mmCIF file of C-alpha atoms in Angstrom:
data_model
loop_
_atom_site.group_PDB
_atom_site.id
_atom_site.type_symbol
_atom_site.label_atom_id
_atom_site.label_comp_id
_atom_site.label_asym_id
_atom_site.label_seq_id
_atom_site.Cartn_x
_atom_site.Cartn_y
_atom_site.Cartn_z
ATOM 1 C CA MET A 1 100.067 126.955 131.328
ATOM 2 C CA ALA A 2 101.285 126.221 127.781
ATOM 3 C CA THR A 3 104.980 125.573 127.211
ATOM 4 C CA GLN A 4 106.881 127.548 124.573
ATOM 5 C CA LEU A 5 109.565 125.421 122.896
ATOM 6 C CA ALA A 6 112.746 126.893 121.434
ATOM 7 C CA ALA A 7 113.650 126.477 117.759
ATOM 8 C CA GLY A 8 114.528 122.851 117.046
ATOM 9 C CA GLN A 9 113.029 121.654 120.318
ATOM 10 C CA TYR A 10 110.127 119.188 120.270
ATOM 11 C CA LEU A 11 108.279 117.028 122.741
ATOM 12 C CA GLY A 12 109.457 113.437 122.300
ATOM 13 C CA ALA A 13 112.930 112.019 121.702
ATOM 14 C CA THR A 14 114.981 113.694 118.969
ATOM 15 C CA THR A 15 116.765 110.726 117.411
ATOM 16 C CA ARG A 16 118.511 112.604 114.582
ATOM 17 C CA ARG A 17 119.253 116.234 113.870
ATOM 18 C CA VAL A 18 120.968 117.988 110.987
ATOM 19 C CA GLU A 19 121.764 121.704 111.152
ATOM 20 C CA CYS A 20 122.138 123.525 107.870
ATOM 21 C CA GLY A 21 122.442 127.272 107.382
ATOM 22 C CA GLY A 22 120.733 127.995 110.698
ATOM 23 C CA ALA A 23 117.830 125.622 110.009
ATOM 24 C CA MET A 24 117.346 122.381 111.906
ATOM 25 C CA LEU A 25 116.018 119.158 110.399
ATOM 26 C CA SER A 26 114.949 116.788 113.157
ATOM 27 C CA GLU A 27 113.600 113.258 113.422
ATOM 28 C CA VAL A 28 111.396 112.962 116.515
ATOM 29 C CA LEU A 29 110.145 109.720 118.037
ATOM 30 C CA HIS A 30 107.296 108.980 120.457
ATOM 31 C CA ARG A 31 107.501 105.305 121.383
ATOM 32 C CA GLN A 32 103.981 104.977 122.791
ATOM 33 C CA GLY A 33 100.606 106.668 122.790
ATOM 34 C CA ARG A 34 100.049 109.594 125.123
ATOM 35 C CA ALA A 35 98.452 113.019 125.400
ATOM 36 C CA LEU A 36 100.916 115.904 125.090
ATOM 37 C CA PRO A 37 100.541 119.090 127.162
ATOM 38 C CA PRO A 38 99.568 122.380 125.479
ATOM 39 C CA HIS A 39 102.619 123.937 123.841
ATOM 40 C CA GLY A 40 103.845 126.220 121.097
ATOM 41 C CA HIS A 41 107.059 126.731 119.129
ATOM 42 C CA GLU A 42 109.220 129.824 118.771
ATOM 43 C CA ALA A 43 110.024 128.942 115.152
ATOM 44 C CA SER A 44 107.688 128.084 112.296
ATOM 45 C CA TYR A 45 108.134 124.522 111.062
ATOM 46 C CA PHE A 46 106.967 121.896 108.616
ATOM 47 C CA CYS A 47 106.281 118.356 109.767
ATOM 48 C CA VAL A 48 105.554 115.042 108.098
ATOM 49 C CA LEU A 49 104.400 111.987 110.018
ATOM 50 C CA LEU A 50 106.645 109.109 108.921
ATOM 51 C CA ASP A 51 104.962 106.360 110.896
ATOM 52 C CA GLY A 52 102.289 105.865 113.571
ATOM 53 C CA GLY A 53 99.290 108.039 114.410
ATOM 54 C CA TYR A 54 98.759 111.586 115.649
ATOM 55 C CA VAL A 55 95.871 113.995 116.293
ATOM 56 C CA GLU A 56 96.508 117.713 116.717
ATOM 57 C CA GLN A 57 94.157 120.476 117.854
ATOM 58 C CA ALA A 58 94.876 124.193 117.475
ATOM 59 C CA GLY A 59 91.853 126.257 118.469
ATOM 60 C CA PRO A 60 88.843 124.911 116.556
ATOM 61 C CA THR A 61 91.032 123.116 113.995
ATOM 62 C CA VAL A 62 91.540 119.359 114.492
ATOM 63 C CA LEU A 63 93.922 117.456 112.211
ATOM 64 C CA ALA A 64 94.054 113.637 112.265
ATOM 65 C CA TYR A 65 97.339 112.543 110.694
ATOM 66 C CA ARG A 66 98.208 109.293 108.998
ATOM 67 C CA PRO A 67 101.676 108.415 107.613
ATOM 68 C CA PHE A 68 102.955 111.059 105.207
ATOM 69 C CA SER A 69 100.370 113.627 106.206
ATOM 70 C CA THR A 70 102.156 116.974 106.012
ATOM 71 C CA ALA A 71 101.404 120.296 107.719
ATOM 72 C CA PHE A 72 102.872 123.724 108.412
ATOM 73 C CA HIS A 73 102.850 125.391 111.841
ATOM 74 C CA PRO A 74 103.416 129.147 112.153
ATOM 75 C CA GLU A 75 105.547 130.349 115.039
ATOM 76 C CA GLY A 76 103.807 130.843 118.370
ATOM 77 C CA LEU A 77 100.835 128.624 117.490
ATOM 78 C CA PHE A 78 99.686 126.796 120.626
ATOM 79 C CA HIS A 79 98.277 123.320 120.132
ATOM 80 C CA VAL A 80 97.304 120.170 122.033
ATOM 81 C CA ASP A 81 98.279 116.774 120.639
ATOM 82 C CA ARG A 82 97.611 113.096 121.135
ATOM 83 C CA ILE A 83 100.073 110.448 119.967
ATOM 84 C CA GLY A 84 98.499 107.279 118.532
ATOM 85 C CA ALA A 85 98.491 103.990 120.434
ATOM 86 C CA SER A 86 101.491 102.613 118.501
ATOM 87 C CA GLY A 87 103.522 105.808 118.892
ATOM 88 C CA ALA A 88 104.620 108.205 116.163
ATOM 89 C CA ARG A 89 107.720 109.267 114.261
ATOM 90 C CA PHE A 90 108.070 112.684 112.628
ATOM 91 C CA PHE A 91 110.424 114.589 110.362
ATOM 92 C CA MET A 92 110.490 118.310 111.245
ATOM 93 C CA VAL A 93 112.037 121.239 109.376
ATOM 94 C CA ASP A 94 112.347 124.604 111.117
ATOM 95 C CA VAL A 95 111.978 127.866 109.199
ATOM 96 C CA PRO A 96 114.647 130.152 110.727
ATOM 97 C CA ARG A 97 113.574 133.750 111.323
ATOM 98 C CA GLN A 98 116.639 135.069 109.496
ATOM 99 C CA TRP A 99 115.573 133.103 106.420
ATOM 100 C CA SER A 100 111.958 134.266 106.477
ATOM 101 C CA ALA A 101 113.147 137.886 106.958
ATOM 102 C CA ARG A 102 115.059 137.861 103.694
ATOM 103 C CA TRP A 103 111.946 136.850 101.752
ATOM 104 C CA ASP A 104 110.577 140.370 102.343
ATOM 105 C CA GLY A 105 107.117 139.363 103.495
ATOM 106 C CA HIS A 106 106.413 137.366 100.331
ATOM 107 C CA PHE A 107 105.201 134.382 102.385
ATOM 108 C CA ASP A 108 103.307 136.252 105.106
ATOM 109 C CA ALA A 109 100.094 134.465 104.111
ATOM 110 C CA ALA A 110 101.737 131.144 104.966
ATOM 111 C CA LEU A 111 103.662 132.317 108.017
ATOM 112 C CA ASN A 112 100.431 133.555 109.618
ATOM 113 C CA ALA A 113 98.104 130.810 108.381
ATOM 114 C CA ALA A 114 96.003 128.510 110.516
ATOM 115 C CA PRO A 115 97.330 124.936 110.529
ATOM 116 C CA GLY A 116 96.176 122.668 107.743
ATOM 117 C CA PHE A 117 97.347 119.758 105.640
ATOM 118 C CA LEU A 118 99.479 120.562 102.616
ATOM 119 C CA SER A 119 99.405 119.160 99.099
ATOM 120 C CA HIS A 120 100.844 115.957 97.650
ATOM 121 C CA ASP A 121 103.687 118.047 96.226
ATOM 122 C CA ALA A 122 104.633 119.348 99.677
ATOM 123 C CA ALA A 123 104.455 115.855 101.182
ATOM 124 C CA LEU A 124 106.685 114.457 98.438
ATOM 125 C CA LEU A 125 109.162 117.331 98.743
ATOM 126 C CA LEU A 126 109.445 116.728 102.495
ATOM 127 C CA ALA A 127 109.834 112.995 101.814
ATOM 128 C CA ARG A 128 112.675 113.850 99.430
ATOM 129 C CA LEU A 129 114.212 116.247 101.954
ATOM 130 C CA TYR A 130 114.071 113.511 104.602
ATOM 131 C CA GLY A 131 115.993 111.196 102.272
ATOM 132 C CA TRP A 132 118.578 113.911 101.618
ATOM 133 C CA SER A 133 119.041 114.565 105.336
ATOM 134 C CA ARG A 134 119.458 110.854 106.139
ATOM 135 C CA ARG A 135 122.060 110.490 103.396
ATOM 136 C CA GLU A 136 123.822 113.742 104.413
ATOM 137 C CA LEU A 137 123.100 115.406 101.076
ATOM 138 C CA VAL A 138 121.444 118.583 102.375
ATOM 139 C CA SER A 139 123.056 121.915 101.487
ATOM 140 C CA ALA A 140 122.008 125.475 102.325
ATOM 141 C CA GLU A 141 121.167 126.044 98.655
ATOM 142 C CA LEU A 142 118.955 122.945 98.443
ATOM 143 C CA LEU A 143 117.237 123.770 101.720
ATOM 144 C CA ASP A 144 116.598 127.388 100.731
ATOM 145 C CA SER A 145 114.968 126.253 97.495
ATOM 146 C CA ALA A 146 112.923 123.576 99.293
ATOM 147 C CA LEU A 147 111.666 125.990 101.947
ATOM 148 C CA CYS A 148 110.629 128.496 99.282
ATOM 149 C CA GLU A 149 108.617 125.782 97.536
ATOM 150 C CA LEU A 150 107.083 124.557 100.795
ATOM 151 C CA LEU A 151 106.076 128.047 101.924
ATOM 152 C CA GLY A 152 104.643 128.763 98.508
ATOM 153 C CA ASP A 153 102.611 125.564 98.814
ATOM 154 C CA ALA A 154 101.431 126.528 102.314
ATOM 155 C CA ALA A 155 100.292 129.927 101.054
ATOM 156 C CA GLY A 156 98.704 128.382 97.959
ATOM 157 C CA THR A 157 96.954 125.643 99.932
ATOM 158 C CA ARG A 158 95.451 128.231 102.236
ATOM 159 C CA ALA A 159 94.259 130.264 99.248
ATOM 160 C CA THR A 160 92.779 127.121 97.698
ATOM 161 C CA ARG A 161 90.932 126.309 100.926
ATOM 162 C CA GLU A 162 89.527 129.812 100.940
ATOM 163 C CA THR A 163 88.472 129.693 97.260
ATOM 164 C CA ARG A 164 85.429 127.647 96.524
ATOM 165 C CA ARG A 165 86.035 124.891 93.994
ATOM 166 C CA PRO A 166 83.271 123.608 91.745
ATOM 167 C CA GLY A 167 81.616 120.525 93.189
ATOM 168 C CA TRP A 168 82.737 118.343 90.300
ATOM 169 C CA MET A 169 86.406 119.123 91.073
ATOM 170 C CA ASN A 170 86.077 117.662 94.561
ATOM 171 C CA ARG A 171 84.341 114.586 93.121
ATOM 172 C CA CYS A 172 87.132 114.240 90.587
ATOM 173 C CA VAL A 173 89.778 114.219 93.349
ATOM 174 C CA GLU A 174 87.714 111.697 95.338
ATOM 175 C CA MET A 175 87.607 109.413 92.290
ATOM 176 C CA LEU A 176 91.378 109.630 91.853
ATOM 177 C CA HIS A 177 91.926 108.707 95.494
ATOM 178 C CA ALA A 178 89.470 105.810 95.201
ATOM 179 C CA ARG A 179 91.480 104.427 92.238
ATOM 180 C CA ILE A 180 94.869 104.369 93.963
ATOM 181 C CA ASP A 181 95.515 100.839 92.686
ATOM 182 C CA ALA A 182 95.191 101.628 88.978
ATOM 183 C CA PRO A 183 96.312 104.251 86.442
ATOM 184 C CA VAL A 184 93.740 106.940 85.826
ATOM 185 C CA SER A 185 91.495 106.920 82.741
ATOM 186 C CA ILE A 186 90.730 110.530 81.768
ATOM 187 C CA ALA A 187 87.798 109.456 79.602
ATOM 188 C CA GLU A 188 86.304 107.335 82.375
ATOM 189 C CA VAL A 189 86.552 110.093 84.993
ATOM 190 C CA ALA A 190 85.138 112.723 82.623
ATOM 191 C CA ARG A 191 82.271 110.446 81.646
ATOM 192 C CA ALA A 192 81.424 109.790 85.311
ATOM 193 C CA LEU A 193 81.374 113.552 85.944
ATOM 194 C CA ASP A 194 79.396 114.270 82.739
ATOM 195 C CA LEU A 195 82.145 116.602 81.505
ATOM 196 C CA HIS A 196 84.093 116.933 78.289
ATOM 197 C CA PRO A 197 87.606 115.494 78.869
ATOM 198 C CA VAL A 198 89.338 118.585 77.441
ATOM 199 C CA TYR A 199 87.389 120.946 79.716
ATOM 200 C CA MET A 200 87.954 118.731 82.752
ATOM 201 C CA THR A 201 91.707 118.390 82.222
ATOM 202 C CA ARG A 202 92.148 122.113 81.501
ATOM 203 C CA GLU A 203 90.281 123.171 84.645
ATOM 204 C CA PHE A 204 92.038 120.535 86.762
ATOM 205 C CA ARG A 205 95.443 121.836 85.705
ATOM 206 C CA ARG A 206 94.361 125.419 86.352
ATOM 207 C CA CYS A 207 93.315 124.456 89.895
ATOM 208 C CA PHE A 208 96.194 122.125 90.869
ATOM 209 C CA GLY A 209 99.043 123.179 88.594
ATOM 210 C CA ARG A 210 99.403 119.621 87.266
ATOM 211 C CA THR A 211 97.641 117.384 84.780
ATOM 212 C CA VAL A 212 95.271 114.718 86.068
ATOM 213 C CA GLY A 213 97.846 112.053 85.189
ATOM 214 C CA GLU A 214 100.686 113.844 86.985
ATOM 215 C CA TYR A 215 98.532 114.366 90.059
ATOM 216 C CA SER A 216 97.510 110.695 90.063
ATOM 217 C CA ARG A 217 101.096 109.425 89.711
ATOM 218 C CA ARG A 218 102.373 111.623 92.539
ATOM 219 C CA MET A 219 99.435 110.601 94.714
ATOM 220 C CA ARG A 220 100.314 106.935 94.135
ATOM 221 C CA VAL A 221 103.993 107.520 95.018
ATOM 222 C CA ARG A 222 102.876 109.148 98.269
ATOM 223 C CA ALA A 223 100.689 106.119 98.994
ATOM 224 C CA ALA A 224 103.712 103.895 98.338
ATOM 225 C CA CYS A 225 105.732 105.878 100.909
ATOM 226 C CA ARG A 226 103.114 104.953 103.508
ATOM 227 C CA LEU A 227 103.294 101.261 102.611
ATOM 228 C CA LEU A 228 107.102 101.081 102.680
ATOM 229 C CA ALA A 229 107.129 101.291 106.478
ATOM 230 C CA ASP A 230 105.694 97.738 106.475
ATOM 231 C CA ARG A 231 109.000 95.887 106.187
ATOM 232 C CA GLY A 232 107.314 92.542 105.499
ATOM 233 C CA ARG A 233 105.522 93.724 102.370
ATOM 234 C CA PRO A 234 107.389 92.969 99.099
ATOM 235 C CA LEU A 235 108.129 95.885 96.789
ATOM 236 C CA ALA A 236 106.358 94.112 93.920
ATOM 237 C CA GLU A 237 103.203 93.932 96.030
ATOM 238 C CA ILE A 238 103.455 97.641 96.905
ATOM 239 C CA ALA A 239 103.898 98.439 93.203
ATOM 240 C CA ALA A 240 100.731 96.508 92.347
ATOM 241 C CA ALA A 241 98.769 98.009 95.254
ATOM 242 C CA THR A 242 99.585 101.530 94.057
ATOM 243 C CA GLY A 243 98.733 100.958 90.408
ATOM 244 C CA PHE A 244 102.152 100.602 88.754
ATOM 245 C CA ALA A 245 102.597 98.250 85.818
ATOM 246 C CA ASP A 246 105.473 96.430 87.502
ATOM 247 C CA GLN A 247 108.219 96.897 90.085
ATOM 248 C CA SER A 248 110.582 98.377 87.488
ATOM 249 C CA HIS A 249 108.070 101.089 86.542
ATOM 250 C CA PHE A 250 107.414 101.763 90.225
ATOM 251 C CA THR A 251 111.144 102.081 90.970
ATOM 252 C CA ARG A 252 111.776 104.492 88.078
ATOM 253 C CA LEU A 253 108.960 106.866 88.993
ATOM 254 C CA PHE A 254 109.617 106.651 92.757
ATOM 255 C CA THR A 255 113.305 107.458 92.224
ATOM 256 C CA ALA A 256 112.487 110.380 89.931
ATOM 257 C CA ILE A 257 110.185 111.947 92.535
ATOM 258 C CA ILE A 258 111.806 110.996 95.870
ATOM 259 C CA GLY A 259 115.472 110.959 94.831
ATOM 260 C CA CYS A 260 116.304 107.334 95.710
ATOM 261 C CA GLY A 261 114.796 103.921 95.059
ATOM 262 C CA PRO A 262 111.978 102.482 97.174
ATOM 263 C CA GLY A 263 114.230 99.778 98.647
ATOM 264 C CA GLN A 264 116.752 102.352 99.867
ATOM 265 C CA TYR A 265 114.002 104.628 101.147
ATOM 266 C CA ARG A 266 112.455 101.733 103.068
ATOM 267 C CA LYS A 267 115.791 101.201 104.855
ATOM 268 C CA LEU A 268 115.771 104.859 105.929
ATOM 269 C CA LEU A 269 112.216 104.564 107.237
ATOM 270 C CA ILE A 270 112.700 101.412 109.299
ATOM 271 C CA GLU A 271 116.060 102.374 110.826
ATOM 272 C CA THR A 272 115.079 104.144 114.074
#
């Protein structure tokens, strides 16, 4: 029989918890690989895998996480999970019922959605929220704004999954991901797709809400977040591996998006 977990309760060891305005922000650690029993949660929540590996199954949907994969789970969703061989560490943010009630059903599409990975923007916002919580900078106002953005992303991501994109758009995204170690060349991508650069960039922004360059830069910062958990890897090497001109450029953009420098963020990630 599946277990139903109360709000803020998770399988694994809760190593840190911050309560803010009725919401709970939790860091949860599994020290070794194992299969978790079927369970659900009374409260909806967002989660980001900070380190390790994790596979989740909810009905026919199977999600294989890697560091900084981000997902939303509606309340009452039962799922079966397997923690990776090296363990896993998560950051979880509950969505309190009293908060969702005051949004007057605006996010019902998200609150009743099947599980699925969220966008780069959602992953980076949760990464920023994790940094705020670790540095005790979270306020009810900040959290309310962040949850609105995250729920909007969850609803938008679901709509995007349900709306068929042109085939070239998917190829464009694949090319951006394949070039994680270098800045994007609009002309080169458009030429490879046999599209006019103006048409490609206009349609890309219409689909993703960002320019190709903005999307690429945020994607590379997310990739850097994954690499920062490797404490032996120099920041200059991470900057080069994620396509930044130098460590200074990397630090400026990372700080602008995440809210603190990569060195400080690395300390937060490796302190268990």
